[in-house]
Coordinates of C-alpha atoms and ligand atoms in Angstrom, one line a residue:
M1 CA 23.8 -213.0 -35.9
F2 CA 20.2 -213.7 -35.0
F3 CA 18.8 -212.8 -31.6
S4 CA 16.6 -215.9 -31.6
K5 CA 19.7 -218.1 -31.9
M6 CA 21.8 -216.4 -29.2
F7 CA 21.7 -217.1 -25.5
I8 CA 20.8 -213.6 -24.3
P9 CA 18.6 -214.2 -21.2
T10 CA 17.4 -210.7 -20.5
L11 CA 15.5 -210.0 -17.3
R12 CA 13.0 -207.3 -16.4
E13 CA 14.2 -207.1 -12.8
A14 CA 17.7 -207.4 -11.3
P15 CA 18.3 -209.8 -8.5
S16 CA 18.1 -208.1 -5.1
D17 CA 21.8 -208.7 -4.3
A18 CA 23.0 -206.8 -7.3
D19 CA 24.4 -203.7 -5.4
I20 CA 25.4 -201.3 -8.1
V21 CA 23.9 -200.2 -11.4
S22 CA 26.5 -201.8 -13.7
A23 CA 26.0 -205.2 -11.9
K24 CA 22.2 -204.8 -12.3
L25 CA 22.4 -204.0 -15.9
M26 CA 24.9 -206.7 -16.7
I27 CA 22.7 -209.3 -15.2
R28 CA 19.5 -207.9 -16.7
S29 CA 21.0 -207.7 -20.2
G30 CA 22.1 -211.3 -20.0
M31 CA 25.8 -210.6 -20.0
I32 CA 26.7 -212.3 -16.8
R33 CA 25.3 -214.6 -14.1
K34 CA 26.4 -215.0 -10.5
L35 CA 27.6 -218.4 -9.4
A36 CA 28.7 -217.5 -5.9
S37 CA 30.0 -214.5 -4.0
G38 CA 32.6 -212.8 -6.2
L39 CA 32.3 -215.5 -8.9
Y40 CA 30.6 -214.8 -12.2
E41 CA 29.8 -216.6 -15.5
F42 CA 30.2 -214.6 -18.6
L43 CA 27.5 -215.3 -21.2
P44 CA 28.0 -214.8 -25.0
L45 CA 27.0 -211.1 -24.9
G46 CA 29.4 -210.3 -22.0
L47 CA 32.2 -212.2 -23.5
R48 CA 31.9 -210.3 -26.8
V49 CA 32.5 -207.1 -24.9
L50 CA 35.4 -208.6 -23.0
R51 CA 37.0 -209.8 -26.2
K52 CA 36.7 -206.3 -27.8
I53 CA 38.3 -204.6 -24.8
E54 CA 41.0 -207.3 -24.8
N55 CA 41.7 -206.6 -28.5
I56 CA 42.1 -202.9 -27.9
I57 CA 44.5 -203.6 -25.0
R58 CA 46.4 -206.2 -27.1
Q59 CA 46.9 -203.8 -30.0
E60 CA 48.3 -201.1 -27.6
M61 CA 50.6 -203.6 -25.9
N62 CA 52.0 -204.8 -29.2
A63 CA 52.4 -201.2 -30.4
A64 CA 54.4 -200.6 -27.2
G65 CA 56.7 -203.5 -28.1
G66 CA 55.2 -206.0 -25.8
Q67 CA 55.2 -209.8 -26.5
E68 CA 52.2 -211.9 -25.4
V69 CA 52.9 -214.9 -23.1
S70 CA 50.7 -217.1 -21.0
L71 CA 51.9 -217.9 -17.5
P72 CA 50.4 -220.6 -15.2
L73 CA 47.6 -219.7 -12.8
I74 CA 49.0 -221.8 -10.0
F75 CA 52.4 -220.7 -8.5
P76 CA 54.6 -222.7 -6.1
K77 CA 55.0 -221.3 -2.6
D78 CA 58.8 -221.2 -2.8
L79 CA 58.8 -218.4 -5.4
W80 CA 56.5 -216.4 -3.1
L81 CA 58.8 -217.0 -0.1
E82 CA 61.7 -215.6 -2.1
T83 CA 60.0 -212.2 -2.3
G84 CA 58.3 -212.4 1.1
R85 CA 54.9 -212.0 -0.5
W86 CA 53.7 -215.4 0.7
N87 CA 53.4 -213.8 4.2
V88 CA 52.8 -210.2 3.2
Y89 CA 49.8 -210.9 0.9
G90 CA 47.7 -212.2 3.8
K91 CA 44.3 -213.6 3.4
E92 CA 43.7 -212.2 -0.1
L93 CA 45.9 -214.9 -1.5
F94 CA 44.1 -218.1 -2.3
R95 CA 46.3 -221.0 -1.1
L96 CA 46.1 -224.7 -1.9
K97 CA 48.0 -227.9 -1.6
D98 CA 48.7 -230.7 -4.1
R99 CA 48.4 -234.4 -3.5
K100 CA 51.9 -234.4 -2.0
D101 CA 51.0 -231.6 0.4
A102 CA 53.2 -229.1 -1.5
E103 CA 51.8 -225.6 -1.1
F104 CA 50.8 -223.3 -4.0
C105 CA 48.8 -220.1 -4.5
L106 CA 46.4 -219.0 -7.2
A107 CA 47.8 -216.0 -9.2
P108 CA 46.7 -212.6 -7.9
T109 CA 49.5 -211.1 -10.1
A110 CA 52.6 -212.7 -11.6
E111 CA 55.7 -210.7 -10.6
E112 CA 57.4 -213.7 -9.1
A113 CA 56.7 -216.1 -12.0
V114 CA 57.7 -213.6 -14.7
T115 CA 60.9 -212.6 -12.8
D116 CA 61.8 -216.2 -12.4
L117 CA 61.3 -216.7 -16.2
I118 CA 63.5 -213.8 -16.9
R119 CA 66.3 -214.6 -14.5
K120 CA 66.7 -218.0 -16.0
D121 CA 67.0 -216.8 -19.6
I122 CA 68.3 -213.2 -19.6
K123 CA 72.0 -213.0 -19.0
S124 CA 73.3 -210.0 -21.0
Y125 CA 72.5 -206.3 -21.5
K126 CA 72.0 -207.3 -25.2
Q127 CA 68.8 -209.1 -24.3
L128 CA 67.3 -206.0 -22.6
P129 CA 64.9 -204.3 -22.6
V130 CA 62.0 -206.8 -22.9
M131 CA 58.3 -206.5 -22.1
L132 CA 56.1 -209.5 -21.6
Y133 CA 52.4 -209.4 -21.1
Q134 CA 49.5 -211.7 -20.7
F135 CA 45.7 -211.9 -20.3
G136 CA 45.1 -214.1 -17.4
T137 CA 42.5 -214.9 -14.8
K138 CA 43.5 -213.5 -11.4
F139 CA 42.3 -214.7 -8.1
R140 CA 42.0 -212.6 -5.0
D141 CA 40.0 -213.6 -1.9
E142 CA 38.7 -210.0 -1.5
I143 CA 37.5 -209.3 2.1
R144 CA 34.3 -207.9 0.6
P145 CA 33.5 -209.0 -2.9
R146 CA 31.0 -206.5 -4.3
F147 CA 29.8 -204.5 -7.2
G148 CA 29.5 -207.5 -9.5
V149 CA 32.6 -208.1 -11.6
M150 CA 34.1 -204.8 -10.4
R151 CA 35.4 -206.3 -7.2
S152 CA 35.2 -210.0 -7.7
R153 CA 37.3 -212.9 -6.5
E154 CA 38.2 -214.2 -10.0
F155 CA 38.7 -211.6 -12.7
L156 CA 40.4 -211.1 -16.0
M157 CA 43.5 -208.8 -16.0
K158 CA 46.1 -207.9 -18.5
D159 CA 49.4 -207.8 -16.7
A160 CA 52.6 -206.6 -18.3
Y161 CA 56.2 -206.6 -17.0
S162 CA 59.1 -204.8 -18.4
F163 CA 62.8 -205.5 -17.8
H164 CA 65.5 -202.9 -18.2
A165 CA 69.3 -202.4 -17.8
D166 CA 68.8 -199.2 -15.8
E167 CA 66.4 -196.6 -14.3
V168 CA 66.8 -194.3 -17.3
D169 CA 65.6 -197.0 -19.6
L170 CA 62.7 -197.9 -17.3
E171 CA 61.7 -194.2 -17.1
K172 CA 61.6 -193.9 -20.9
Y173 CA 59.6 -197.1 -21.2
Y174 CA 57.3 -196.2 -18.4
K175 CA 56.3 -193.1 -20.4
K176 CA 55.5 -195.2 -23.4
M177 CA 53.3 -197.5 -21.3
F178 CA 51.6 -194.5 -19.7
D179 CA 50.8 -193.4 -23.3
A180 CA 49.6 -196.9 -24.2
Y181 CA 47.2 -196.9 -21.2
T182 CA 46.0 -193.4 -22.1
N183 CA 45.2 -194.7 -25.6
I184 CA 43.4 -197.7 -24.2
C185 CA 41.2 -195.4 -22.1
V186 CA 40.5 -193.1 -25.1
R187 CA 39.7 -196.0 -27.4
C188 CA 37.3 -197.5 -24.9
G189 CA 35.5 -194.2 -24.8
F190 CA 36.1 -193.3 -21.1
K191 CA 36.1 -190.0 -19.3
F192 CA 39.1 -190.7 -17.2
R193 CA 42.1 -189.3 -15.3
A194 CA 45.6 -190.7 -14.8
V195 CA 46.7 -189.9 -11.2
E196 CA 49.6 -190.4 -8.9
A197 CA 49.0 -193.4 -6.6
S198 CA 50.3 -195.3 -3.7
S199 CA 52.0 -198.6 -4.6
G200 CA 50.3 -200.9 -2.1
A201 CA 51.0 -204.6 -1.9
I202 CA 52.8 -204.7 -5.3
G203 CA 55.4 -202.3 -4.0
G204 CA 58.0 -200.2 -5.9
S205 CA 58.7 -196.5 -5.9
F206 CA 56.2 -194.8 -8.1
S207 CA 52.9 -195.5 -9.7
H208 CA 49.9 -194.1 -11.6
E209 CA 46.3 -195.2 -11.5
F210 CA 44.0 -194.8 -14.4
M211 CA 40.6 -193.8 -13.0
I212 CA 37.3 -193.8 -14.8
L213 CA 35.3 -190.9 -13.4
A214 CA 32.0 -192.1 -11.9
D215 CA 30.1 -191.0 -8.8
T216 CA 29.9 -194.6 -7.6
G217 CA 33.7 -195.0 -7.7
E218 CA 35.4 -196.4 -4.6
E219 CA 38.4 -194.1 -5.0
E220 CA 38.6 -190.4 -4.4
I221 CA 40.8 -188.3 -6.7
A222 CA 42.2 -184.9 -5.8
W223 CA 43.0 -182.8 -8.9
C224 CA 43.6 -179.4 -10.2
D225 CA 43.2 -177.7 -13.6
C226 CA 47.0 -177.2 -13.6
G227 CA 47.3 -180.9 -14.5
Y228 CA 48.0 -182.3 -11.0
G229 CA 46.0 -185.3 -10.1
A230 CA 46.5 -188.0 -7.4
N231 CA 44.5 -190.6 -5.5
S232 CA 43.5 -188.7 -2.4
E233 CA 45.2 -191.4 -0.3
K234 CA 48.4 -190.3 -1.9
A235 CA 47.8 -186.6 -2.7
E236 CA 50.5 -184.3 -1.3
C237 CA 49.4 -181.7 1.2
F238 CA 50.3 -178.1 0.8
K239 CA 51.9 -176.8 4.0
N240 CA 49.5 -174.6 5.8
E241 CA 51.2 -171.4 6.8
H242 CA 50.1 -170.0 10.2
P243 CA 50.7 -166.3 11.0
K244 CA 53.5 -166.3 13.5
E245 CA 52.5 -165.0 16.9
K246 CA 54.5 -163.9 19.8
A247 CA 55.2 -167.0 22.0
F248 CA 53.5 -166.9 25.3
S249 CA 54.5 -169.0 28.4
I250 CA 53.3 -172.5 28.4
E251 CA 50.5 -173.1 30.8
E252 CA 48.7 -176.2 32.1
I253 CA 45.0 -176.0 32.2
F254 CA 42.4 -178.2 34.0
T255 CA 40.0 -179.6 31.4
P256 CA 37.8 -182.0 33.4
N257 CA 36.2 -184.8 31.2
V258 CA 36.9 -183.0 28.0
C259 CA 39.3 -184.7 25.6
A260 CA 37.9 -184.6 22.1
V261 CA 39.7 -182.0 20.0
K262 CA 36.6 -179.9 19.2
D263 CA 35.4 -180.0 22.8
V264 CA 38.7 -178.9 24.2
A265 CA 38.9 -176.2 21.5
K266 CA 35.4 -175.0 22.5
F267 CA 36.2 -175.2 26.2
L268 CA 39.2 -173.0 25.7
N269 CA 37.4 -170.7 23.2
S270 CA 39.9 -171.6 20.5
S271 CA 39.9 -173.5 17.2
P272 CA 40.9 -177.1 16.3
K273 CA 43.5 -175.4 14.0
K274 CA 45.4 -174.5 17.1
F275 CA 45.4 -178.0 18.4
V276 CA 48.2 -180.6 18.2
K277 CA 46.5 -184.0 18.0
T278 CA 48.8 -186.8 19.3
M279 CA 48.1 -190.4 18.4
I280 CA 50.2 -193.3 19.5
Y281 CA 50.8 -195.9 16.8
I282 CA 52.6 -199.2 16.7
A283 CA 54.7 -199.6 13.6
D284 CA 56.2 -203.1 13.3
E285 CA 55.9 -203.5 17.0
K286 CA 57.6 -200.2 17.9
P287 CA 55.5 -197.3 19.3
V288 CA 55.5 -194.0 17.5
A289 CA 53.8 -190.7 18.5
V290 CA 52.2 -189.1 15.5
L291 CA 51.2 -185.4 15.5
V292 CA 48.7 -183.7 13.2
R293 CA 46.8 -180.5 13.5
G294 CA 43.4 -180.8 15.3
D295 CA 41.3 -180.3 12.1
H296 CA 43.5 -182.7 10.1
E297 CA 43.5 -186.5 9.8
I298 CA 46.4 -188.9 9.8
N299 CA 47.0 -190.6 6.4
E300 CA 48.1 -194.0 7.5
I301 CA 49.3 -194.9 4.0
K302 CA 51.7 -192.0 4.0
L303 CA 52.7 -192.7 7.5
Q304 CA 53.4 -196.4 6.8
D305 CA 55.4 -195.4 3.6
L306 CA 57.4 -192.8 5.6
L307 CA 58.3 -195.3 8.4
G308 CA 59.0 -198.1 5.9
A309 CA 56.9 -200.3 8.1
S310 CA 55.2 -203.5 6.9
E311 CA 52.3 -202.9 9.4
I312 CA 51.0 -200.0 11.4
M313 CA 48.1 -199.8 13.8
L314 CA 46.8 -197.6 16.6
A315 CA 48.2 -198.6 19.9
D316 CA 45.8 -200.2 22.4
E317 CA 44.7 -198.4 25.6
R318 CA 47.3 -200.2 27.8
T319 CA 50.2 -199.1 25.6
V320 CA 48.9 -195.5 25.4
I321 CA 48.7 -195.4 29.2
S322 CA 52.2 -196.9 29.7
I323 CA 53.7 -194.3 27.2
T324 CA 51.8 -191.2 28.1
K325 CA 51.1 -192.0 31.8
A326 CA 47.5 -190.7 31.2
P327 CA 44.3 -192.2 29.9
V328 CA 43.5 -192.1 26.2
G329 CA 42.7 -188.5 25.1
F330 CA 45.3 -186.6 27.0
A331 CA 48.5 -187.3 24.9
G332 CA 50.7 -184.5 23.8
P333 CA 54.3 -184.1 22.7
V334 CA 55.5 -182.0 25.6
G335 CA 57.7 -184.1 27.9
L336 CA 56.9 -187.3 25.9
E337 CA 60.0 -189.4 26.3
N338 CA 61.5 -192.6 24.9
I339 CA 59.3 -192.6 21.8
K340 CA 59.9 -191.6 18.2
I341 CA 57.8 -188.5 17.4
V342 CA 56.6 -187.9 13.8
A343 CA 55.0 -184.5 13.2
D344 CA 53.1 -183.3 10.2
L345 CA 54.4 -180.3 8.3
S346 CA 51.5 -178.1 9.4
V347 CA 51.9 -179.0 13.1
I348 CA 55.2 -177.3 13.7
E349 CA 53.8 -174.1 12.2
I350 CA 51.3 -173.5 15.0
S351 CA 52.2 -170.8 17.5
N352 CA 50.9 -171.1 21.0
A353 CA 49.3 -174.5 20.3
I354 CA 47.0 -176.5 22.6
T355 CA 47.7 -180.2 23.2
G356 CA 47.3 -182.9 25.8
A357 CA 49.3 -182.7 29.0
N358 CA 50.0 -186.4 29.4
K359 CA 48.0 -186.1 32.6
K360 CA 44.4 -187.0 33.3
D361 CA 42.0 -184.1 32.8
Y362 CA 44.8 -181.6 31.8
H363 CA 45.8 -179.9 28.6
V364 CA 48.6 -177.4 28.0
K365 CA 48.4 -174.2 26.0
N366 CA 50.9 -171.9 24.4
V367 CA 53.0 -174.8 23.2
N368 CA 55.6 -173.9 20.6
Y369 CA 57.7 -176.2 18.4
K370 CA 61.4 -176.4 19.3
R371 CA 60.9 -174.4 22.6
D372 CA 58.5 -177.0 24.1
Y373 CA 58.9 -180.1 22.1
N374 CA 60.8 -181.7 19.3
A375 CA 60.1 -184.2 16.5
N376 CA 62.3 -186.9 15.1
I377 CA 60.7 -186.7 11.7
I378 CA 58.7 -183.8 10.1
A379 CA 56.9 -184.8 7.0
D380 CA 53.6 -184.7 5.1
I381 CA 51.5 -187.4 6.9
R382 CA 48.0 -186.0 6.7
K383 CA 45.0 -186.6 4.5
V384 CA 44.3 -184.0 1.9
M385 CA 41.0 -182.2 2.5
H386 CA 38.5 -179.9 1.0
G387 CA 39.9 -176.3 0.9
D388 CA 43.5 -177.5 0.5
I389 CA 45.6 -175.6 -2.1
C390 CA 47.0 -177.6 -5.0
P391 CA 50.6 -178.7 -4.1
R392 CA 51.8 -178.3 -7.7
C393 CA 50.6 -174.8 -8.8
K394 CA 50.2 -173.6 -5.2
K395 CA 47.4 -171.3 -6.3
E396 CA 44.1 -173.1 -6.9
E397 CA 42.0 -175.1 -4.4
L398 CA 42.1 -178.8 -5.1
R399 CA 39.0 -180.4 -6.5
F400 CA 37.7 -183.8 -5.7
S401 CA 36.0 -186.5 -7.8
R402 CA 35.1 -190.1 -7.4
G403 CA 36.8 -192.6 -9.7
I404 CA 37.0 -196.3 -10.4
E405 CA 40.6 -197.6 -10.7
V406 CA 40.8 -199.6 -13.9
G407 CA 44.6 -199.7 -14.4
H408 CA 47.7 -199.3 -12.4
T409 CA 51.3 -198.8 -13.7
F410 CA 54.3 -199.2 -11.4
K411 CA 57.9 -198.4 -11.5
L412 CA 59.1 -201.4 -9.5
G413 CA 62.8 -200.7 -9.7
T414 CA 64.8 -203.6 -8.3
K415 CA 62.2 -204.7 -5.7
Y416 CA 61.7 -208.1 -7.2
S417 CA 65.0 -208.5 -9.0
K418 CA 66.9 -208.0 -5.8
S419 CA 64.9 -210.5 -3.7
M420 CA 64.9 -213.0 -6.6
N421 CA 68.5 -212.2 -7.8
A422 CA 67.6 -211.5 -11.4
T423 CA 70.8 -210.0 -12.9
Y424 CA 72.5 -209.3 -16.2
L425 CA 76.0 -208.6 -17.3
D426 CA 76.6 -205.1 -18.5
T427 CA 79.0 -203.9 -21.3
N428 CA 82.0 -204.2 -18.9
G429 CA 81.0 -207.7 -17.9
K430 CA 79.8 -206.5 -14.5
E431 CA 76.7 -208.0 -12.9
N432 CA 73.8 -205.7 -12.3
L433 CA 70.2 -206.1 -11.0
I434 CA 67.6 -205.9 -13.7
V435 CA 65.3 -202.9 -13.3
M436 CA 61.6 -203.6 -13.6
G437 CA 58.2 -202.0 -14.3
C438 CA 54.8 -203.6 -14.1
Y439 CA 51.5 -202.6 -15.6
G440 CA 48.0 -204.0 -14.8
I441 CA 44.6 -203.3 -16.2
G442 CA 41.4 -205.0 -15.2
V443 CA 39.5 -206.1 -18.3
T444 CA 36.4 -207.2 -16.4
R445 CA 36.5 -204.1 -14.3
I446 CA 36.7 -201.9 -17.4
L447 CA 33.6 -203.5 -18.7
A448 CA 31.6 -202.8 -15.5
A449 CA 33.1 -199.3 -15.1
T450 CA 32.1 -198.3 -18.6
I451 CA 28.5 -199.1 -17.8
E452 CA 28.8 -197.2 -14.5
Q453 CA 29.8 -194.2 -16.5
S454 CA 27.5 -194.7 -19.5
H455 CA 23.9 -195.7 -18.9
D456 CA 20.4 -194.3 -18.5
D457 CA 17.1 -195.5 -17.0
N458 CA 16.6 -197.8 -20.0
G459 CA 19.9 -199.6 -19.9
I460 CA 23.5 -199.6 -21.0
I461 CA 24.9 -197.1 -23.6
W462 CA 27.9 -198.7 -25.1
P463 CA 30.7 -196.7 -26.7
D464 CA 30.9 -198.0 -30.3
N465 CA 34.4 -199.5 -29.9
I466 CA 33.5 -202.0 -27.3
A467 CA 29.8 -202.6 -27.9
P468 CA 28.8 -206.3 -28.2
F469 CA 27.2 -205.4 -31.5
E470 CA 27.4 -202.0 -33.2
V471 CA 24.0 -202.2 -34.9
I472 CA 20.8 -204.0 -34.1
I473 CA 18.3 -204.4 -36.9
I474 CA 14.7 -204.8 -35.8
P475 CA 12.4 -206.1 -38.4
I476 CA 9.0 -205.6 -36.9
N477 CA 7.8 -208.7 -38.6
Y478 CA 10.5 -210.9 -39.9
A479 CA 8.1 -213.3 -41.6
D480 CA 7.2 -210.5 -44.0
E481 CA 9.1 -211.1 -47.3
K482 CA 9.7 -207.4 -48.1
I483 CA 10.9 -206.6 -44.6
K484 CA 13.1 -209.7 -44.6
E485 CA 14.7 -208.6 -47.9
V486 CA 15.5 -205.1 -46.7
T487 CA 16.8 -206.5 -43.4
E488 CA 19.2 -208.8 -45.2
K489 CA 20.4 -206.1 -47.6
I490 CA 21.3 -203.8 -44.7
Y491 CA 22.9 -206.7 -42.8
K492 CA 25.0 -207.6 -45.8
E493 CA 26.2 -204.1 -46.6
L494 CA 27.1 -203.2 -43.0
S495 CA 28.8 -206.6 -42.4
L496 CA 31.0 -206.0 -45.5
K497 CA 32.2 -202.8 -43.7
G498 CA 33.2 -205.0 -40.7
L499 CA 30.4 -204.0 -38.4
D500 CA 28.9 -206.5 -35.9
I501 CA 25.2 -206.7 -36.3
L502 CA 22.4 -208.4 -34.4
I503 CA 19.1 -209.1 -36.1
D504 CA 16.2 -209.3 -33.7
D505 CA 14.2 -211.9 -35.6
R506 CA 12.2 -212.9 -32.6
D507 CA 8.5 -213.2 -32.8
E508 CA 7.9 -210.6 -30.2
R509 CA 6.1 -207.3 -29.9
A510 CA 8.1 -204.3 -31.2
G511 CA 7.9 -202.7 -27.7
I512 CA 9.7 -205.7 -26.2
K513 CA 12.4 -205.6 -28.9
F514 CA 13.0 -201.9 -28.4
K515 CA 13.3 -202.4 -24.6
D516 CA 15.8 -205.2 -25.0
A517 CA 17.8 -203.1 -27.6
D518 CA 18.0 -200.2 -25.2
L519 CA 18.8 -202.5 -22.2
I520 CA 21.6 -204.2 -24.1
G521 CA 22.8 -200.8 -25.2
I522 CA 23.6 -201.4 -28.9
P523 CA 24.8 -198.0 -30.4
Y524 CA 22.6 -197.9 -33.5
R525 CA 19.1 -199.3 -34.0
I526 CA 17.6 -199.7 -37.5
T527 CA 13.9 -200.5 -37.4
I528 CA 12.1 -201.9 -40.4
G529 CA 8.3 -201.8 -40.4
E530 CA 5.6 -202.2 -43.0
K531 CA 4.3 -198.7 -42.7
N532 CA 7.6 -196.8 -43.2
L533 CA 8.7 -199.2 -45.8
A534 CA 5.7 -198.5 -47.9
N535 CA 7.3 -195.0 -48.3
G536 CA 10.7 -196.6 -48.9
N537 CA 11.9 -195.6 -45.4
V538 CA 13.5 -197.3 -42.4
E539 CA 14.1 -195.8 -38.9
L540 CA 17.5 -195.0 -37.5
K541 CA 18.1 -194.3 -33.9
A542 CA 21.4 -193.7 -32.0
R543 CA 21.3 -195.2 -28.5
R544 CA 23.2 -192.3 -27.0
D545 CA 21.3 -189.4 -28.5
E546 CA 18.0 -190.2 -26.9
K547 CA 16.7 -186.7 -27.5
D548 CA 17.6 -186.7 -31.2
G549 CA 14.9 -189.3 -31.6
V550 CA 14.2 -191.4 -34.6
K551 CA 15.3 -190.5 -38.2
L552 CA 13.3 -191.7 -41.2
L553 CA 15.8 -192.5 -43.9
K554 CA 16.1 -194.6 -47.1
P555 CA 17.9 -197.8 -46.3
E556 CA 21.1 -196.7 -48.2
E557 CA 21.1 -193.4 -46.2
A558 CA 20.8 -195.3 -42.9
I559 CA 23.6 -197.6 -44.0
S560 CA 26.0 -194.7 -44.8
E561 CA 25.1 -192.7 -41.6
V562 CA 25.9 -195.7 -39.5
I563 CA 29.2 -196.4 -41.3
I564 CA 30.3 -192.8 -41.0
A565 CA 29.3 -192.5 -37.3
S566 CA 31.1 -195.8 -36.4
Q567 CA 34.2 -194.8 -38.4
L568 CA 34.3 -191.5 -36.5
A569 CA 34.0 -193.4 -33.2
N570 CA 36.8 -195.8 -34.3
D571 CA 39.1 -192.9 -35.0
G572 CA 38.5 -191.7 -31.5
Q573 CA 36.9 -188.5 -32.7
D574 CA 33.5 -189.2 -31.4
Ligands
ATP1 P1 41.9 -202.1 -5.7 O1 42.6 -201.0 -4.9 O2 40.7 -201.7 -6.4 O3 41.7 -203.3 -4.8 P2 44.4 -203.0 -6.6 O4 45.3 -201.9 -6.3 O5 44.4 -204.2 -5.7 O6 42.9 -202.5 -6.8 P3 46.0 -203.9 -8.8 O7 46.7 -204.9 -8.0 O8 46.8 -202.7 -9.2 O9 44.7 -203.5 -8.1 O10 45.4 -204.6 -10.1 C1 45.4 -204.0 -11.4 C2 43.9 -203.9 -11.9 O11 43.2 -205.1 -11.7 C3 43.1 -202.9 -11.1 O12 43.4 -201.6 -11.6 C4 41.7 -203.4 -11.4 O13 41.3 -202.9 -12.7 C5 41.8 -204.8 -11.5 N1 41.4 -205.5 -10.2 C6 42.0 -205.5 -9.0 N2 41.3 -206.2 -8.1 C7 40.1 -206.6 -8.7 C8 39.0 -207.3 -8.3 N3 38.9 -207.8 -7.1 N4 38.0 -207.5 -9.3 C9 38.1 -207.0 -10.5 N5 39.2 -206.3 -11.0 C10 40.2 -206.1 -10.1
MG2 MG1 43.0 -204.8 -4.2

């Protein structure tokens, strides 16, 4: 492939609205262009990378026994009403009408469509298990499209769905898909972690996210050397033990105009750790009092899961006043009636706690669980925080890293088969619900996340396996017969080994060609110039080993070094 013949419009500067390094580099290297907010065009270079990632994923899906299908991108509303997601999905769902005014949505995922397909054709246990997958454009009207193709409104996803006779079979298959996803991440050359996650709008009982480690990641991961890892929105909290103290008598104290936890703690010469923070929430229209320790924060995702509510929000001022009979800031569990109370595990451990008195300008101290208040539910409902002990090994402190979620695997169970009545007949002729798993991975997001993880000041540094080209040959002057001859010889020999090669045949200064090669991030650069060639040498430079610099080698040596290096990378040993 000749550079001069390809559409690679590189830019010196990134547009000012490119908000993250991967987006800047993708635009500058001529991989993508922006059409409108969250909508991008993939140019030839970008599409080459996308196809390579797609092929790795396809191979792993086929190896896991998957069969590729292609589902429509437009789904009828009726299917989405069956599962209730027409309403639950909210504004992220792109909705449209046809000429007869019938309503549809653009695919954000395809659980409904694929479950419908299966329920029509699968009747017997003999047809199970089955796994179907596709590469398809997904549409989500993200509230804040950003970070280029990382959070766009139209993106390429591989989505897979597996169907099983029972939970045991799903469990077995889920492990297989977990391994397939791990292989994908290894083969794409990522530093990554697979962590436990919350299931969000897709639902189901259990899920893992595959996170690419990068400081710019939107997600936070809590992890431990013992092997535990979770999205911090899901991470379990280790119960904080408090030394038990002798219980003193409860006492009301006047705290004029002090209501923030740390102010009250200071006022009483105590610590936020002694405080029971009480927040009034509305969960599916019913009020709930939620208690956490003063230095902890409520994890609304855990709370919502615990309550099984489809929506939770903080109560407004009027509701708080009507429930606590006091202005906002003075709520406490003592004497709080006619409301469900949910307490965090750490709260009930506090002896002689401080809390609001449900009375303006008053707090109570020496509050003890059971003696002074009760809770309807005691559970882990707080956010994990720095200094927390790992809930698995119960020894080490948790560590925190930023990550970009590229893939998400879910055990759905019967969530969709139940609402859509997808059943099969078992060996006894009895009807059972089909048990499901689903597995998504963002192809466009992988591409951007790779750059986020692997770049330097000069541009992208592609891992060999997904680079748009593995080798760039730069003839300093392609019009020179001798240079042209060596260029073509190297090109031919490397092509025969199956490598993708770009020849920069442009009539440009060497400096410009080097800059573009670095920007585009091609793993190996072979430069052929008159001076070195006079001594029978060419230059070889690996993009990722900047400090190793340039090696002068005979053309045959350069060829074999590149072949060996790329084979090593392909074997995942790089
Ligand atoms: P996020 O929490 O980042 O919004 P999600 O939980 O909504 O992600 P899933 O529904 O699990 O994502 O989708 C599977 C994969 O699709 C994600 O892991 C990600 O790689 C990709 N993806 C999701 N939303 C987008 C988007 N707006 N742009 C690009 N890729 C996306
Ligand atoms: Mg999302």
